[in-house]
Amino acid sequence: MKLENFTIEKAHKGLMKKEFSCTELTRAYLDKIKKENKKYNAFLTLTDKLALEQAKKVDEKISHQEKIGPLEGIPIAIKDNILVEDYKCTAGSKILENYAAPYDATVIKKLKKAGAVILGKTNLDEFAMGSSTENSALGVVKNPHDISRVPGGSSGGSAAAVAADECIVALGSDTGGSVRQPGSFCGVVGFKPSYGMVSRYGLIAMASSLDQIGPLAKTIEDTQVVFDVIRGKDNLDSTTIDLNSKFKASASLASIRGRSGRQGGRNSKPSQTWKQVPSPKFQFQNLRIGIPKEYFGKGIDNKVKEVIEKAIKNFEKIAVEVKEVSLPHTDYALAVYYIIMPAEVSANLARYDGVKYGFSTMSNEQRTENSLLNSYLKTRAEGFGDEVRRRIMLGTYVLSAGYLEAYYGKAQKVKALIKEEFERVFNPSVDGVDILLTPTSPTVAFKIGEKKDPLAMYLSDIYTVPASLAGLPAISLPCGIVNKLPVGLQIIGPQFADDLILEAAKLCEQSCL
Ligand code: GLN
C-alpha cells in the first residue's frame, strides 16, 4: 500500500469505496513505522492493540454500509506527553520511563469517540523543553528531509512522523512554539490554537499558562478536521472557553465580510460558525494583512527572509491591504518567556519525587534508611536531564523571596504589554489588520549537535514565543525551500479567531505556492 502524501480525505474516500480496509490501512502504517523507526526515531511506543481494535470497529461499520465520520479510521500519532490510558507516557524523560497513564486525556477521549486510529506515542524533548528533540532522554529524532538534521522541537517526533508518512496526522503540544517550529522544520502544517480552545486535561504540564495542544498535518483541511474534534470547553480544564468563542471567531470573520457591505457582516447571526459561511473566497478579498517589522530584523537567515517575502507578495493578490506594523516589545518576548515558563516548570515538576511517579533511585527500604529528602534529591538529580534541571533552577530562582517582584512580577507586566500591542494592531480603530504574517523560525532545520549553547537554541523560538505569551492562535505552513529544506510561514490572528487563520492559511496553501 502506498502511503505517500496520504491525506484524511484520500484515506476517507478509500475506506468508503472499500479500496482498502481500515485494518489494512492501520497495518500498513504500523509496518512502516516498525521498518523506519531505527532511521527517524519518531515513535517511542506503538499502541498496536488499541489501533487494531479501533480499525476493526470501523471495518464493521463500513461492512454494514454505515456512514463514518471524517476522522473515523484515520491513523493518528500522539506526542508522548498526552495520556493514552494503559500506555506508557514518558514525556521524553527518564523520570517517567515506566509510567503508564491511568486515564485518557480529554483530547484522546474525543479522538477515540470520533473513531480515530491511535498508532503510537511520539518522541519529544524532555517534558517538551527544547527546540530540536535533542533533549529527549530516549534519543534524538532525525529530520526526514535530511537525517543529519534535527526535526525541530519539542514535538519533533510528531512532525517527523507526519513528514515521513508514518501517520496521516498527529497531535503535539505548543508552549512557546513546539508545534509550529517542528512543523516548519519538517515541511508540514503545525497549528497552535488560542489558549483555552483545547483542553489540557491529561497533558503533562510544562508551563500551564502557555501550554496548548495542537495538530500537525500535511494540509490545512486535515488540520481543521482534527481541530474540530479536539476543540471545545471541558469541565476538567477551567481555562477552556465555552462555545461563545465561536461567536467571537465568527464576529471577526463577520467584520471582514461587513467591510465589503455585500453580505453577512455585522448582522450575521452570532451563533454562525465558519463552516456555515457561504463563500470563503469572497470575504478574503477584504483581508487586511499586517507585517510586523520586528520579525524581519537581525538574526533571520537571508534566504529564509527571501522565501517569506515571496510568500507575502503572493498574499497581496488575495488581500485588500498589506501593510507594515510595529510590535515594539517583541524584543523582550524571549526574556519574558524564559522567566514565566521556568517559574511554572519549577512548580509543575515538583511532583516528580521518585515516590508518586515512575523512576526512583531508591527502594522503599533504602528510603527509610536514608532520609526521604535524600531520596527526592537523588531521584531528581538522576531522573531529569540537564535542560530540565536548568529550568527548574531558573524557575526556583525567579520565584524566590526577594526576587519574585524583580523577575516574575516584572515579566508578567511586560507580558501584558506584549498582549496589548497585539490587540492594538488587530483593533479596527488603530492598525485594524486581520492577521499577521511572519517567519516561523529564523532558520531552516539545523544540524544535530550544532547548537551547543542553550541561548542559541532558545533563539530558534524568537518568532513563535510572542503569540504564546499573548494566548493567540498561530499556524505555521510550508511556504518554500532553502537548500532543499522546508521554510514555514507563520500566520498569527486575534484571540479566538482560530477559524479565520485556518481559512487564511488555506488560501495561502491554494494560491500562494
Ligand atoms: N522550544 C521552546 C522551549 O524550549 C518551546 C517549547 C514548547 O513549546 N513546548 O521552551
mmCIF file of C-alpha atoms in Angstrom, residues 59-283:
data_model
loop_
_atom_site.group_PDB
_atom_site.id
_atom_site.type_symbol
_atom_site.label_atom_id
_atom_site.label_comp_id
_atom_site.label_asym_id
_atom_site.label_seq_id
_atom_site.Cartn_x
_atom_site.Cartn_y
_atom_site.Cartn_z
ATOM 1 C CA ASP A 59 -14.384 -2.004 9.250
ATOM 2 C CA GLU A 60 -17.514 -3.455 10.823
ATOM 3 C CA LYS A 61 -19.335 -0.163 10.393
ATOM 4 C CA ILE A 62 -18.295 0.064 6.758
ATOM 5 C CA SER A 63 -19.295 -3.531 6.084
ATOM 6 C CA HIS A 64 -22.763 -2.665 7.423
ATOM 7 C CA GLN A 65 -22.924 0.269 4.989
ATOM 8 C CA GLU A 66 -22.896 2.684 7.940
ATOM 9 C CA LYS A 67 -21.605 6.206 7.412
ATOM 10 C CA ILE A 68 -18.289 7.057 9.029
ATOM 11 C CA GLY A 69 -17.202 10.439 10.353
ATOM 12 C CA PRO A 70 -14.334 12.466 8.825
ATOM 13 C CA LEU A 71 -11.759 11.290 11.370
ATOM 14 C CA GLU A 72 -13.091 7.768 11.710
ATOM 15 C CA GLY A 73 -10.477 5.176 10.778
ATOM 16 C CA ILE A 74 -7.769 7.819 10.299
ATOM 17 C CA PRO A 75 -4.332 6.853 11.678
ATOM 18 C CA ILE A 76 -3.004 9.480 14.089
ATOM 19 C CA ALA A 77 0.173 9.768 16.199
ATOM 20 C CA ILE A 78 0.206 11.315 19.680
ATOM 21 C CA LYS A 79 3.023 13.225 21.353
ATOM 22 C CA ASP A 80 4.250 11.287 24.365
ATOM 23 C CA ASN A 81 3.217 13.915 26.888
ATOM 24 C CA ILE A 82 -0.509 13.311 26.254
ATOM 25 C CA LEU A 83 -2.046 10.478 28.278
ATOM 26 C CA VAL A 84 -3.484 7.453 26.495
ATOM 27 C CA GLU A 85 -4.984 5.089 29.066
ATOM 28 C CA ASP A 86 -2.919 1.974 29.854
ATOM 29 C CA TYR A 87 0.010 3.004 27.660
ATOM 30 C CA LYS A 88 3.355 4.370 28.733
ATOM 31 C CA CYS A 89 3.663 8.144 28.814
ATOM 32 C CA THR A 90 7.299 9.148 29.258
ATOM 33 C CA ALA A 91 7.291 12.864 28.354
ATOM 34 C CA GLY A 92 10.699 12.004 26.890
ATOM 35 C CA SER A 93 12.119 11.696 30.396
ATOM 36 C CA LYS A 94 13.923 9.024 32.335
ATOM 37 C CA ILE A 95 11.927 10.031 35.401
ATOM 38 C CA LEU A 96 8.727 8.769 33.736
ATOM 39 C CA GLU A 97 10.236 5.902 31.760
ATOM 40 C CA ASN A 98 7.949 3.289 33.313
ATOM 41 C CA TYR A 99 4.916 5.432 33.965
ATOM 42 C CA ALA A 100 1.665 4.141 32.447
ATOM 43 C CA ALA A 101 -1.247 6.523 32.005
ATOM 44 C CA PRO A 102 -4.173 5.694 34.308
ATOM 45 C CA TYR A 103 -6.705 7.610 32.178
ATOM 46 C CA ASP A 104 -7.208 9.261 28.798
ATOM 47 C CA ALA A 105 -6.539 12.947 28.209
ATOM 48 C CA THR A 106 -9.672 14.799 27.112
ATOM 49 C CA VAL A 107 -8.302 15.134 23.556
ATOM 50 C CA ILE A 108 -7.755 11.353 23.460
ATOM 51 C CA LYS A 109 -11.294 10.709 24.682
ATOM 52 C CA LYS A 110 -12.531 12.938 21.894
ATOM 53 C CA LEU A 111 -10.344 11.260 19.271
ATOM 54 C CA LYS A 112 -11.483 7.812 20.374
ATOM 55 C CA LYS A 113 -15.113 8.927 20.237
ATOM 56 C CA ALA A 114 -14.553 10.242 16.716
ATOM 57 C CA GLY A 115 -13.121 6.847 15.745
ATOM 58 C CA ALA A 116 -9.532 7.941 15.066
ATOM 59 C CA VAL A 117 -6.944 5.150 14.990
ATOM 60 C CA ILE A 118 -4.198 5.931 17.512
ATOM 61 C CA LEU A 119 -0.981 4.393 16.183
ATOM 62 C CA GLY A 120 1.500 5.304 18.877
ATOM 63 C CA LYS A 121 3.275 7.858 21.018
ATOM 64 C CA THR A 122 5.895 10.163 19.538
ATOM 65 C CA ASN A 123 9.277 11.295 20.765
ATOM 66 C CA LEU A 124 9.842 14.786 22.199
ATOM 67 C CA ASP A 125 12.273 16.946 24.104
ATOM 68 C CA GLU A 126 12.151 16.029 27.780
ATOM 69 C CA PHE A 127 8.935 17.484 29.253
ATOM 70 C CA ALA A 128 8.563 19.456 25.988
ATOM 71 C CA MET A 129 11.576 21.647 26.827
ATOM 72 C CA GLY A 130 13.620 22.205 23.712
ATOM 73 C CA SER A 131 13.608 23.057 20.026
ATOM 74 C CA SER A 132 15.311 20.029 18.465
ATOM 75 C CA THR A 133 14.317 16.814 20.351
ATOM 76 C CA GLU A 134 17.990 16.537 21.307
ATOM 77 C CA ASN A 135 16.813 16.849 24.918
ATOM 78 C CA SER A 136 14.838 13.601 24.744
ATOM 79 C CA ALA A 137 16.161 11.005 27.177
ATOM 80 C CA LEU A 138 15.152 8.442 24.563
ATOM 81 C CA GLY A 139 17.330 9.604 21.684
ATOM 82 C CA VAL A 140 17.161 12.366 19.117
ATOM 83 C CA VAL A 141 14.622 12.321 16.253
ATOM 84 C CA LYS A 142 16.006 12.728 12.705
ATOM 85 C CA ASN A 143 14.503 15.118 10.189
ATOM 86 C CA PRO A 144 13.070 13.073 7.274
ATOM 87 C CA HIS A 145 14.283 15.758 4.815
ATOM 88 C CA ASP A 146 17.875 15.239 5.937
ATOM 89 C CA ILE A 147 18.669 12.782 8.692
ATOM 90 C CA SER A 148 21.767 14.682 9.759
ATOM 91 C CA ARG A 149 19.453 17.477 10.898
ATOM 92 C CA VAL A 150 17.004 17.982 13.759
ATOM 93 C CA PRO A 151 13.242 17.889 13.158
ATOM 94 C CA GLY A 152 12.739 20.860 15.487
ATOM 95 C CA GLY A 153 11.085 20.523 18.847
ATOM 96 C CA SER A 154 9.689 19.802 21.142
ATOM 97 C CA SER A 155 7.031 17.965 19.075
ATOM 98 C CA GLY A 156 9.783 16.712 16.722
ATOM 99 C CA GLY A 157 8.536 13.118 16.753
ATOM 100 C CA SER A 158 5.031 14.139 15.696
ATOM 101 C CA ALA A 159 6.314 16.457 12.945
ATOM 102 C CA ALA A 160 8.777 13.859 11.614
ATOM 103 C CA ALA A 161 6.095 11.153 11.705
ATOM 104 C CA VAL A 162 3.771 13.266 9.543
ATOM 105 C CA ALA A 163 6.597 14.275 7.179
ATOM 106 C CA ALA A 164 7.782 10.661 6.798
ATOM 107 C CA ASP A 165 4.213 9.430 6.119
ATOM 108 C CA GLU A 166 4.274 7.307 9.265
ATOM 109 C CA CYS A 167 0.819 8.636 10.131
ATOM 110 C CA ILE A 168 -1.705 10.900 8.438
ATOM 111 C CA VAL A 169 -1.968 13.468 11.224
ATOM 112 C CA ALA A 170 -0.512 13.927 14.696
ATOM 113 C CA LEU A 171 -1.016 15.828 17.925
ATOM 114 C CA GLY A 172 1.692 17.931 19.503
ATOM 115 C CA SER A 173 1.815 20.480 22.299
ATOM 116 C CA ASP A 174 2.965 24.064 21.982
ATOM 117 C CA THR A 175 4.124 26.191 24.915
ATOM 118 C CA GLY A 176 6.432 28.587 23.074
ATOM 119 C CA GLY A 177 6.479 27.160 19.546
ATOM 120 C CA SER A 178 6.700 23.395 19.908
ATOM 121 C CA VAL A 179 4.097 22.584 17.268
ATOM 122 C CA ARG A 180 4.879 25.411 14.838
ATOM 123 C CA GLN A 181 8.691 25.278 14.786
ATOM 124 C CA PRO A 182 8.937 21.496 14.145
ATOM 125 C CA GLY A 183 6.142 21.910 11.593
ATOM 126 C CA SER A 184 8.319 24.495 9.858
ATOM 127 C CA PHE A 185 11.498 22.354 10.028
ATOM 128 C CA CYS A 186 9.744 19.225 8.697
ATOM 129 C CA GLY A 187 7.681 20.922 5.978
ATOM 130 C CA VAL A 188 4.267 20.192 7.497
ATOM 131 C CA VAL A 189 1.455 22.297 8.941
ATOM 132 C CA GLY A 190 1.618 22.981 12.696
ATOM 133 C CA PHE A 191 -1.234 24.768 14.442
ATOM 134 C CA LYS A 192 -1.314 26.237 17.942
ATOM 135 C CA PRO A 193 -4.905 27.127 18.860
ATOM 136 C CA SER A 194 -5.773 30.132 21.041
ATOM 137 C CA TYR A 195 -5.085 29.446 24.701
ATOM 138 C CA GLY A 196 -8.315 27.950 26.061
ATOM 139 C CA MET A 197 -9.573 26.424 22.809
ATOM 140 C CA VAL A 198 -8.378 22.887 23.539
ATOM 141 C CA SER A 199 -8.480 21.106 26.882
ATOM 142 C CA ARG A 200 -5.138 20.482 28.598
ATOM 143 C CA TYR A 201 -6.591 17.781 30.856
ATOM 144 C CA GLY A 202 -4.250 14.816 30.583
ATOM 145 C CA LEU A 203 -1.424 16.808 29.013
ATOM 146 C CA ILE A 204 1.704 16.540 31.167
ATOM 147 C CA ALA A 205 2.108 20.151 32.251
ATOM 148 C CA MET A 206 5.152 22.205 31.304
ATOM 149 C CA ALA A 207 4.049 25.846 31.753
ATOM 150 C CA SER A 208 0.303 25.706 32.374
ATOM 151 C CA SER A 209 -0.490 29.305 31.424
ATOM 152 C CA LEU A 210 1.006 28.746 27.961
ATOM 153 C CA ASP A 211 0.592 25.036 27.118
ATOM 154 C CA GLN A 212 -1.811 24.225 24.319
ATOM 155 C CA ILE A 213 -2.379 21.034 22.324
ATOM 156 C CA GLY A 214 -2.449 21.383 18.543
ATOM 157 C CA PRO A 215 -2.495 19.302 15.358
ATOM 158 C CA LEU A 216 0.291 18.639 12.849
ATOM 159 C CA ALA A 217 -0.814 17.634 9.363
ATOM 160 C CA LYS A 218 0.008 17.733 5.665
ATOM 161 C CA THR A 219 -2.811 20.095 4.744
ATOM 162 C CA ILE A 220 -4.872 22.823 6.373
ATOM 163 C CA GLU A 221 -8.014 20.838 5.711
ATOM 164 C CA ASP A 222 -6.644 17.902 7.714
ATOM 165 C CA THR A 223 -5.641 20.345 10.445
ATOM 166 C CA GLN A 224 -9.218 21.629 10.583
ATOM 167 C CA VAL A 225 -10.700 18.131 10.805
ATOM 168 C CA VAL A 226 -8.531 17.311 13.825
ATOM 169 C CA PHE A 227 -9.058 20.706 15.445
ATOM 170 C CA ASP A 228 -12.839 20.427 15.097
ATOM 171 C CA VAL A 229 -12.738 17.155 17.005
ATOM 172 C CA ILE A 230 -10.432 18.213 19.853
ATOM 173 C CA ARG A 231 -11.627 21.797 20.465
ATOM 174 C CA GLY A 232 -14.171 22.959 23.000
ATOM 175 C CA LYS A 233 -14.982 23.628 26.624
ATOM 176 C CA ASP A 234 -14.026 20.929 29.091
ATOM 177 C CA ASN A 235 -15.122 20.952 32.718
ATOM 178 C CA LEU A 236 -11.847 19.245 33.606
ATOM 179 C CA ASP A 237 -9.828 22.254 32.403
ATOM 180 C CA SER A 238 -11.204 25.510 33.760
ATOM 181 C CA THR A 239 -9.132 27.569 31.320
ATOM 182 C CA THR A 240 -11.112 26.252 28.341
ATOM 183 C CA ILE A 241 -13.716 28.578 26.940
ATOM 184 C CA ASP A 242 -17.283 27.730 26.044
ATOM 185 C CA LEU A 243 -18.737 27.864 22.591
ATOM 186 C CA ASN A 244 -19.310 31.579 22.787
ATOM 187 C CA SER A 245 -15.777 31.680 21.474
ATOM 188 C CA LYS A 246 -17.306 30.652 18.179
ATOM 189 C CA PHE A 247 -19.235 33.859 18.373
ATOM 190 C CA LYS A 248 -16.004 35.789 18.768
ATOM 191 C CA ALA A 249 -14.377 33.930 15.902
ATOM 192 C CA SER A 250 -17.320 34.447 13.624
ATOM 193 C CA ALA A 251 -17.602 38.045 14.760
ATOM 194 C CA SER A 252 -14.144 38.725 13.468
ATOM 195 C CA LEU A 253 -14.985 36.919 10.225
ATOM 196 C CA ALA A 254 -18.185 38.894 10.015
ATOM 197 C CA SER A 255 -16.299 42.133 10.412
ATOM 198 C CA ILE A 256 -14.248 41.255 7.340
ATOM 199 C CA ARG A 257 -17.359 40.432 5.372
ATOM 200 C CA GLY A 258 -19.014 43.568 6.679
ATOM 201 C CA ARG A 259 -16.377 45.781 5.164
ATOM 202 C CA SER A 260 -17.484 44.937 1.687
ATOM 203 C CA GLY A 261 -21.081 45.681 2.596
ATOM 204 C CA ARG A 262 -22.132 42.899 0.301
ATOM 205 C CA GLN A 263 -23.190 40.100 2.597
ATOM 206 C CA GLY A 264 -23.369 38.873 6.175
ATOM 207 C CA GLY A 265 -21.417 41.499 8.073
ATOM 208 C CA ARG A 266 -22.421 42.788 11.423
ATOM 209 C CA ASN A 267 -25.950 41.456 11.060
ATOM 210 C CA SER A 268 -24.799 37.848 10.775
ATOM 211 C CA LYS A 269 -26.231 35.577 13.416
ATOM 212 C CA PRO A 270 -23.866 35.458 16.379
ATOM 213 C CA SER A 271 -24.023 31.689 16.526
ATOM 214 C CA GLN A 272 -22.817 31.350 12.954
ATOM 215 C CA THR A 273 -19.736 29.220 12.643
ATOM 216 C CA TRP A 274 -17.171 29.264 9.906
ATOM 217 C CA LYS A 275 -18.473 26.110 8.252
ATOM 218 C CA GLN A 276 -21.823 27.767 7.662
ATOM 219 C CA VAL A 277 -20.335 30.807 5.966
ATOM 220 C CA PRO A 278 -21.212 30.531 2.288
ATOM 221 C CA SER A 279 -18.257 31.764 0.327
ATOM 222 C CA PRO A 280 -14.824 31.867 1.933
ATOM 223 C CA LYS A 281 -13.141 33.206 -1.194
ATOM 224 C CA PHE A 282 -15.337 36.242 -1.270
ATOM 225 C CA GLN A 283 -14.663 37.531 2.193
#
